[in-house]
Coordinates of C-alpha atoms and ligand atoms in Angstrom, one line a residue:
M1 CA 117.9 147.6 80.1
K2 CA 118.6 144.4 78.3
I3 CA 119.8 142.6 81.4
I4 CA 116.7 143.6 83.3
K5 CA 114.4 142.3 80.5
K6 CA 116.2 139.0 80.3
F7 CA 116.1 138.6 84.1
N8 CA 112.4 139.4 84.1
K9 CA 111.5 136.7 81.5
S10 CA 113.3 133.9 83.2
L11 CA 111.8 134.8 86.6
I12 CA 108.2 134.9 85.2
A13 CA 108.5 131.3 84.2
G14 CA 109.9 130.4 87.7
C15 CA 107.3 132.3 89.4
V16 CA 104.4 130.4 87.9
T17 CA 105.6 127.3 89.7
V18 CA 106.2 129.1 92.9
V19 CA 102.8 130.7 92.9
L20 CA 101.0 127.4 92.3
V21 CA 103.0 125.6 94.9
V22 CA 102.3 128.2 97.5
S23 CA 98.6 128.5 96.8
G24 CA 98.4 124.7 97.1
C25 CA 99.8 125.1 100.6
N26 CA 97.3 127.7 101.7
S27 CA 94.5 125.4 102.8
H28 CA 96.9 123.4 104.9
Q29 CA 98.3 126.5 106.5
G30 CA 94.7 127.7 107.1
L31 CA 93.9 124.6 109.1
Q32 CA 97.0 125.0 111.2
Q33 CA 96.1 128.6 111.7
Q34 CA 92.8 127.7 113.3
A35 CA 94.5 125.5 115.9
L36 CA 96.9 128.2 117.1
P37 CA 96.2 130.3 120.1
E38 CA 94.8 133.8 119.3
I39 CA 98.0 135.8 119.4
A40 CA 100.4 133.2 118.0
P41 CA 102.0 134.2 114.7
T42 CA 100.1 132.9 111.7
F43 CA 102.9 132.9 109.2
S44 CA 105.4 130.3 108.1
K45 CA 108.8 130.8 109.8
D46 CA 110.6 129.4 106.7
I47 CA 111.4 132.8 105.4
L48 CA 111.8 135.9 107.5
L49 CA 112.1 138.9 105.3
K50 CA 114.8 140.5 107.6
N51 CA 116.9 137.3 107.2
H52 CA 116.2 137.0 103.5
F53 CA 117.6 140.5 102.8
A54 CA 120.1 140.5 105.7
E55 CA 123.1 140.7 103.2
N56 CA 121.5 143.5 101.3
F57 CA 119.8 146.1 103.4
K58 CA 117.5 146.6 106.4
I59 CA 113.9 145.7 105.6
G60 CA 111.1 147.7 107.2
T61 CA 107.5 148.5 107.4
A62 CA 105.1 151.3 108.4
I63 CA 103.2 150.6 111.6
S64 CA 99.7 152.0 112.1
K65 CA 98.1 153.4 115.3
A66 CA 95.7 150.5 115.5
Q67 CA 98.6 148.0 115.4
V68 CA 100.7 149.7 117.9
L69 CA 97.9 150.2 120.4
N70 CA 97.2 146.5 120.5
S71 CA 100.3 144.5 121.4
A72 CA 98.4 141.3 120.6
D73 CA 97.6 142.5 117.1
P74 CA 98.7 139.7 114.7
E75 CA 99.9 142.2 112.2
L76 CA 102.1 143.9 114.8
R77 CA 103.5 140.5 115.8
L78 CA 104.1 139.6 112.2
A79 CA 105.8 142.9 111.6
A80 CA 108.0 142.3 114.6
E81 CA 109.2 139.0 113.2
H82 CA 109.7 140.0 109.6
F83 CA 111.1 143.5 109.7
N84 CA 114.1 145.1 111.5
T85 CA 113.1 148.7 111.0
F86 CA 109.8 150.4 111.7
T87 CA 108.4 153.8 110.6
P88 CA 105.2 155.2 112.2
E89 CA 102.6 155.4 109.4
N90 CA 100.9 158.5 110.9
S91 CA 101.6 158.7 114.6
M92 CA 104.5 161.1 114.6
K93 CA 103.1 163.4 112.0
W94 CA 102.4 167.0 113.2
E95 CA 98.6 166.6 113.4
S96 CA 99.1 163.4 115.5
V97 CA 101.6 164.6 118.1
N98 CA 100.8 168.3 118.2
P99 CA 97.2 168.7 117.1
L100 CA 96.6 172.0 119.0
P101 CA 98.9 174.8 120.0
N102 CA 100.8 173.8 123.1
E103 CA 99.1 170.4 123.2
Y104 CA 101.2 167.4 122.5
Q105 CA 99.9 163.8 122.4
F106 CA 102.7 161.3 122.6
D107 CA 100.9 158.2 123.8
V108 CA 100.9 156.4 120.4
A109 CA 104.4 157.5 119.5
D110 CA 105.7 156.5 122.9
A111 CA 104.1 153.1 122.6
L112 CA 105.8 152.5 119.2
V113 CA 109.1 153.7 120.6
N114 CA 108.8 151.2 123.5
F115 CA 107.7 148.4 121.2
A116 CA 110.6 148.9 118.8
K117 CA 113.1 149.1 121.7
N118 CA 111.8 145.9 123.2
N119 CA 111.9 144.1 119.9
N120 CA 115.3 145.5 118.7
Q121 CA 113.7 147.3 115.8
Q122 CA 115.4 150.4 114.4
L123 CA 112.9 153.3 114.4
V124 CA 112.7 156.0 111.7
G125 CA 110.8 159.1 112.6
H126 CA 108.3 160.4 110.0
T127 CA 108.0 163.3 109.6
L128 CA 108.9 166.7 111.1
V129 CA 108.1 169.3 108.4
W130 CA 105.5 168.6 105.7
H131 CA 102.6 170.5 104.1
S132 CA 100.1 167.7 104.6
Q133 CA 98.7 166.4 107.9
T134 CA 99.8 169.6 109.5
P135 CA 97.1 171.6 111.2
D136 CA 96.2 175.1 110.0
W137 CA 97.0 176.7 113.4
V138 CA 100.7 176.1 112.8
F139 CA 100.7 178.9 110.2
E140 CA 98.4 181.4 112.0
D141 CA 98.3 183.5 115.1
D142 CA 95.4 183.4 117.6
A143 CA 93.4 185.8 115.5
G144 CA 93.8 183.6 112.4
N145 CA 96.3 185.9 110.7
P146 CA 99.3 184.4 108.9
L147 CA 102.5 184.2 110.9
N148 CA 105.6 186.0 109.6
R149 CA 108.9 184.3 108.9
A150 CA 110.4 184.8 112.4
Q151 CA 107.2 183.5 114.1
L152 CA 106.8 180.4 111.9
L153 CA 110.5 179.6 112.3
K154 CA 109.9 179.7 116.1
V155 CA 106.9 177.4 115.8
M156 CA 109.0 175.0 113.7
E157 CA 111.9 175.1 116.1
I158 CA 109.7 174.4 119.1
H159 CA 108.0 171.5 117.4
I160 CA 111.2 169.9 116.1
K161 CA 112.9 170.3 119.5
T162 CA 110.0 168.9 121.4
V163 CA 109.4 165.9 119.1
A164 CA 112.8 165.0 117.9
G165 CA 114.3 166.0 121.2
R166 CA 111.9 163.7 123.1
Y167 CA 113.2 160.7 121.2
A168 CA 116.8 161.8 120.7
E169 CA 118.2 158.6 122.0
Q170 CA 115.6 156.2 120.6
I171 CA 115.1 157.3 117.0
F172 CA 117.7 156.3 114.6
A173 CA 116.8 158.7 111.8
W174 CA 114.2 161.3 110.9
D175 CA 112.5 162.2 107.6
V176 CA 113.1 165.8 108.5
V177 CA 111.4 167.4 105.5
N178 CA 108.8 165.5 103.4
E179 CA 107.7 166.3 99.8
A180 CA 109.1 169.9 99.4
L181 CA 109.6 169.5 95.6
N182 CA 107.3 169.9 92.7
E183 CA 107.3 167.4 89.8
D184 CA 109.6 169.7 87.8
G185 CA 112.2 169.8 90.6
S186 CA 111.3 173.4 91.8
L187 CA 110.3 174.0 95.3
R188 CA 106.7 173.5 96.2
E189 CA 104.9 176.7 97.2
S190 CA 103.8 175.3 100.6
K191 CA 103.0 177.6 103.5
W192 CA 106.5 176.7 104.8
Q193 CA 108.1 178.0 101.6
Q194 CA 105.8 181.0 101.2
I195 CA 106.2 182.3 104.8
I196 CA 109.7 181.4 105.6
G197 CA 111.3 181.2 102.2
D198 CA 113.3 178.5 100.4
D199 CA 115.6 178.1 103.4
F200 CA 112.9 176.6 105.6
I201 CA 114.5 173.3 104.6
E202 CA 117.9 174.3 105.9
Q203 CA 116.3 175.6 109.1
A204 CA 114.5 172.3 109.7
F205 CA 117.7 170.3 109.3
I206 CA 119.6 172.6 111.6
Y207 CA 116.9 172.3 114.3
A208 CA 116.7 168.5 113.9
H209 CA 120.4 168.2 114.3
Q210 CA 120.3 170.4 117.4
A211 CA 117.5 168.3 118.9
A212 CA 118.8 164.9 118.0
P213 CA 122.6 165.2 117.4
N214 CA 123.0 161.4 116.9
A215 CA 120.1 160.9 114.5
K216 CA 120.5 160.5 110.8
L217 CA 118.7 163.2 108.9
Y218 CA 116.8 162.5 105.6
Y219 CA 115.0 164.4 102.9
N220 CA 112.0 162.3 101.7
D221 CA 109.8 162.6 98.6
Y222 CA 107.7 160.7 96.0
N223 CA 108.4 160.4 92.2
M224 CA 112.1 160.7 92.9
F225 CA 112.8 158.6 89.8
K226 CA 111.6 161.5 87.5
P227 CA 114.7 163.1 86.0
E228 CA 113.5 166.7 86.8
K229 CA 112.6 165.8 90.4
R230 CA 115.8 163.9 90.8
A231 CA 117.8 167.0 89.7
G232 CA 115.8 169.2 92.1
A233 CA 116.6 166.8 95.0
I234 CA 120.3 166.7 94.1
K235 CA 120.4 170.5 94.0
L236 CA 118.8 170.5 97.4
I237 CA 121.3 168.0 98.9
K238 CA 124.2 169.9 97.5
R239 CA 122.9 173.2 98.8
L240 CA 122.7 171.8 102.3
K241 CA 126.1 170.1 102.1
Q242 CA 127.7 173.3 100.8
K243 CA 126.3 175.2 103.8
G244 CA 127.8 172.6 106.1
I245 CA 124.3 171.4 107.2
Q246 CA 124.0 167.7 108.1
I247 CA 122.0 165.7 105.6
D248 CA 122.6 161.9 105.7
G249 CA 120.2 160.4 103.3
V250 CA 117.5 160.7 100.7
G251 CA 114.2 158.8 100.9
M252 CA 112.6 157.5 97.7
Q253 CA 108.9 156.8 98.6
A254 CA 108.2 154.2 95.9
H255 CA 104.4 154.1 95.7
Y256 CA 104.3 152.3 92.3
S257 CA 101.9 150.3 90.1
L258 CA 102.1 147.5 87.6
D259 CA 103.0 149.8 84.7
Y260 CA 104.4 152.8 86.5
P261 CA 107.2 153.9 86.7
D262 CA 110.0 152.7 84.3
F263 CA 112.4 151.1 86.8
N264 CA 115.4 152.1 84.7
E265 CA 114.6 155.6 85.9
V266 CA 114.5 154.4 89.5
E267 CA 117.9 152.9 89.0
D268 CA 119.3 156.1 87.5
S269 CA 118.1 158.0 90.6
I270 CA 119.6 155.6 93.0
V271 CA 123.0 155.9 91.2
A272 CA 122.7 159.7 91.0
F273 CA 121.7 160.2 94.7
A274 CA 124.4 157.8 95.9
A275 CA 127.0 159.9 93.9
T276 CA 126.2 162.9 96.1
G277 CA 127.5 160.9 99.0
V278 CA 124.3 160.4 100.9
D279 CA 122.6 157.1 101.8
V280 CA 119.7 156.1 99.7
M281 CA 116.6 154.8 101.4
V282 CA 113.5 153.2 99.9
T283 CA 111.0 154.6 102.4
E284 CA 107.5 153.7 101.3
L285 CA 107.3 150.8 98.9
D286 CA 104.1 149.4 97.6
I287 CA 103.1 148.3 94.1
S288 CA 99.4 148.6 93.3
V289 CA 97.9 146.0 91.0
L290 CA 94.7 148.1 90.3
P291 CA 93.8 150.1 87.2
F292 CA 93.9 153.8 87.7
P293 CA 92.1 156.7 86.0
E294 CA 94.6 158.5 83.8
N295 CA 97.5 160.2 85.7
L296 CA 96.2 159.1 89.1
A297 CA 98.7 156.2 89.4
E298 CA 101.5 158.7 89.6
G299 CA 102.9 160.0 92.8
A300 CA 101.4 160.0 96.3
D301 CA 99.5 163.2 96.8
V302 CA 97.7 162.3 100.0
S303 CA 95.0 165.0 99.4
L304 CA 93.6 163.0 96.4
D305 CA 90.2 161.6 97.1
V306 CA 88.5 160.3 94.0
A307 CA 85.0 158.9 94.0
L308 CA 84.9 155.1 93.9
Q309 CA 84.2 153.6 90.5
Q310 CA 83.9 149.8 90.3
Q311 CA 85.8 149.6 87.0
Y312 CA 88.9 150.6 89.0
N313 CA 88.2 148.0 91.7
P314 CA 88.2 144.7 89.7
Y315 CA 89.7 142.2 92.2
T316 CA 87.3 142.2 95.2
E317 CA 86.9 138.4 95.0
G318 CA 90.6 137.6 94.8
L319 CA 93.6 138.3 92.6
P320 CA 93.8 136.4 89.2
I321 CA 97.0 134.4 89.0
E322 CA 98.2 136.3 85.9
I323 CA 98.0 139.6 87.8
E324 CA 99.9 138.1 90.7
Q325 CA 102.5 137.0 88.2
Q326 CA 102.7 140.6 86.9
L327 CA 103.2 141.8 90.5
A328 CA 105.8 139.2 91.0
S329 CA 107.7 140.2 87.9
R330 CA 107.5 143.9 88.9
Y331 CA 108.9 143.1 92.4
Q332 CA 111.6 140.9 90.9
N333 CA 112.8 143.6 88.6
L334 CA 112.7 146.2 91.3
F335 CA 114.6 144.1 93.9
A336 CA 117.2 143.1 91.2
I337 CA 118.0 146.8 91.0
Y338 CA 117.9 147.3 94.8
K339 CA 120.2 144.4 95.3
K340 CA 122.6 145.5 92.5
H341 CA 122.9 148.8 94.4
S342 CA 122.7 147.5 97.9
E343 CA 126.0 149.2 98.8
S344 CA 124.2 152.5 98.4
I345 CA 120.8 151.4 99.8
G346 CA 120.6 151.3 103.6
R347 CA 117.0 150.3 103.9
V348 CA 113.9 149.2 102.0
T349 CA 110.7 150.0 103.9
F350 CA 107.2 148.8 102.8
W351 CA 104.3 151.1 103.5
G352 CA 102.2 148.8 105.5
V353 CA 102.3 145.2 106.8
S354 CA 99.7 143.4 104.8
D355 CA 97.3 143.8 101.9
K356 CA 94.5 143.8 104.4
Q357 CA 95.4 147.2 106.0
T358 CA 97.5 148.9 103.3
W359 CA 96.7 152.6 102.7
R360 CA 96.4 151.7 99.0
N361 CA 92.9 150.2 99.7
G362 CA 91.9 153.8 100.4
W363 CA 94.1 156.0 98.2
P364 CA 93.5 157.7 95.8
M365 CA 90.0 156.1 95.9
K366 CA 88.4 154.8 99.1
G367 CA 87.0 151.3 99.3
R368 CA 89.2 149.4 96.8
T369 CA 90.7 145.9 97.3
D370 CA 94.4 146.2 96.4
Y371 CA 97.3 143.7 96.7
P372 CA 100.5 145.8 96.8
L373 CA 102.6 144.2 99.5
L374 CA 104.5 141.0 100.1
I375 CA 102.2 139.8 102.8
D376 CA 98.6 138.9 101.8
R377 CA 95.3 139.2 103.6
D378 CA 95.7 135.9 105.4
M379 CA 99.0 137.2 106.7
K380 CA 101.1 134.8 104.6
L381 CA 104.1 135.7 102.5
K382 CA 103.3 135.7 98.8
G383 CA 104.8 132.8 96.8
F384 CA 107.2 135.0 94.8
V385 CA 109.0 136.3 97.9
N386 CA 111.5 133.4 97.6
S387 CA 112.6 134.8 94.2
L388 CA 113.3 138.4 95.4
Ligands
XIL1 C1 99.7 158.1 104.3 C2 99.1 157.1 105.4 O1 99.5 155.8 104.9 C3 97.6 157.2 105.4 O2 97.1 156.4 106.5 C4 97.2 158.7 105.7 O3 95.8 158.8 105.6 C5 97.8 159.6 104.6 O4 99.2 159.4 104.6 N1 103.6 159.9 101.6 C6 104.0 159.9 102.9 C7 103.2 159.1 103.9 O5 105.0 160.5 103.2 O6 103.2 159.8 105.2 C8 101.7 158.9 103.4 O7 101.1 158.1 104.4 C9 101.7 158.3 102.1 C10 102.4 159.2 101.1

């Protein structure tokens, strides 16, 4: 705790200079940008994130459908330069690849697989079994009646074998099960859990291993720093291991804000997860700078959709320097922890390429202007990146 606080203070002072210097450069870079051909990268090549963190961990981002369908998209090109691992933001979720019974749509997922291959990016599949972004038909028969355990297991098996099997040689790792835990560490009463029982998780990992025997298999969730949820995840990991079921890693989503969470708890979870013998992945990192209505900053429940209130959207005209400094300080503290434990952390993936297209502009309230990533709206690295 003490060490982190001290580190924080000294870096805040350093960061003021860095931020000022970089914002002074912006207009110059802006002029350069105009002269470049349309699809040329618009960023400085001085720092590439993947080189900056090469000694520590792989560094990744989520790629959207819009980006992957336009190979000239500047954000896709920027992502290809800066990151050495990609995760599809939505395009491998159940509703995207298997929207209707017996109907698979792989065009976007295939395009991403090909792009990643051609650019030497490691691809992480996201996600096979989740309660969100999964169509209702999955849990029902043709007449709309709920499936029984055996029927739903069959649906799960076919889906996992079709999707993970299709990319068995191309996808490095899968988030096999996403968000199966409640905040108190108990199992969420999703339709998966209600119909199949608690062992739907075991079954998903078994099918994933059968479909893609060389892929790493992960359990992924948000709020994994919370002691109760941490304990629930550890119980889960141990349960699978005791049964001899392959589980290689645990994903900590990391949708954070300026004052949430306490990073000491994040560190405690990294240490505790690593002690179970699995790899620790930071799978969906972003730090919102915006104020939140009470309790809404916490977690990443994608079903939240709160009406826009301007008091929660204060930076539409730009980010005040003191807020950027707070963001810098948060990132510095977090990366100090990640680097300290880099032997346990295989990958740090941001959830999005730039502030322009981050999902945070639309969650949990649509229409806000947020600044949660390392790359700004002009597709330039933020000044404090040097200090991470
Ligand atoms: C989000 C996407 O970023 C959004 O575009 C989509 O509308 C909802 O899902 N946890 C996860 C991710 O595991 O898949 C979610 O991604 C964010 C929270």
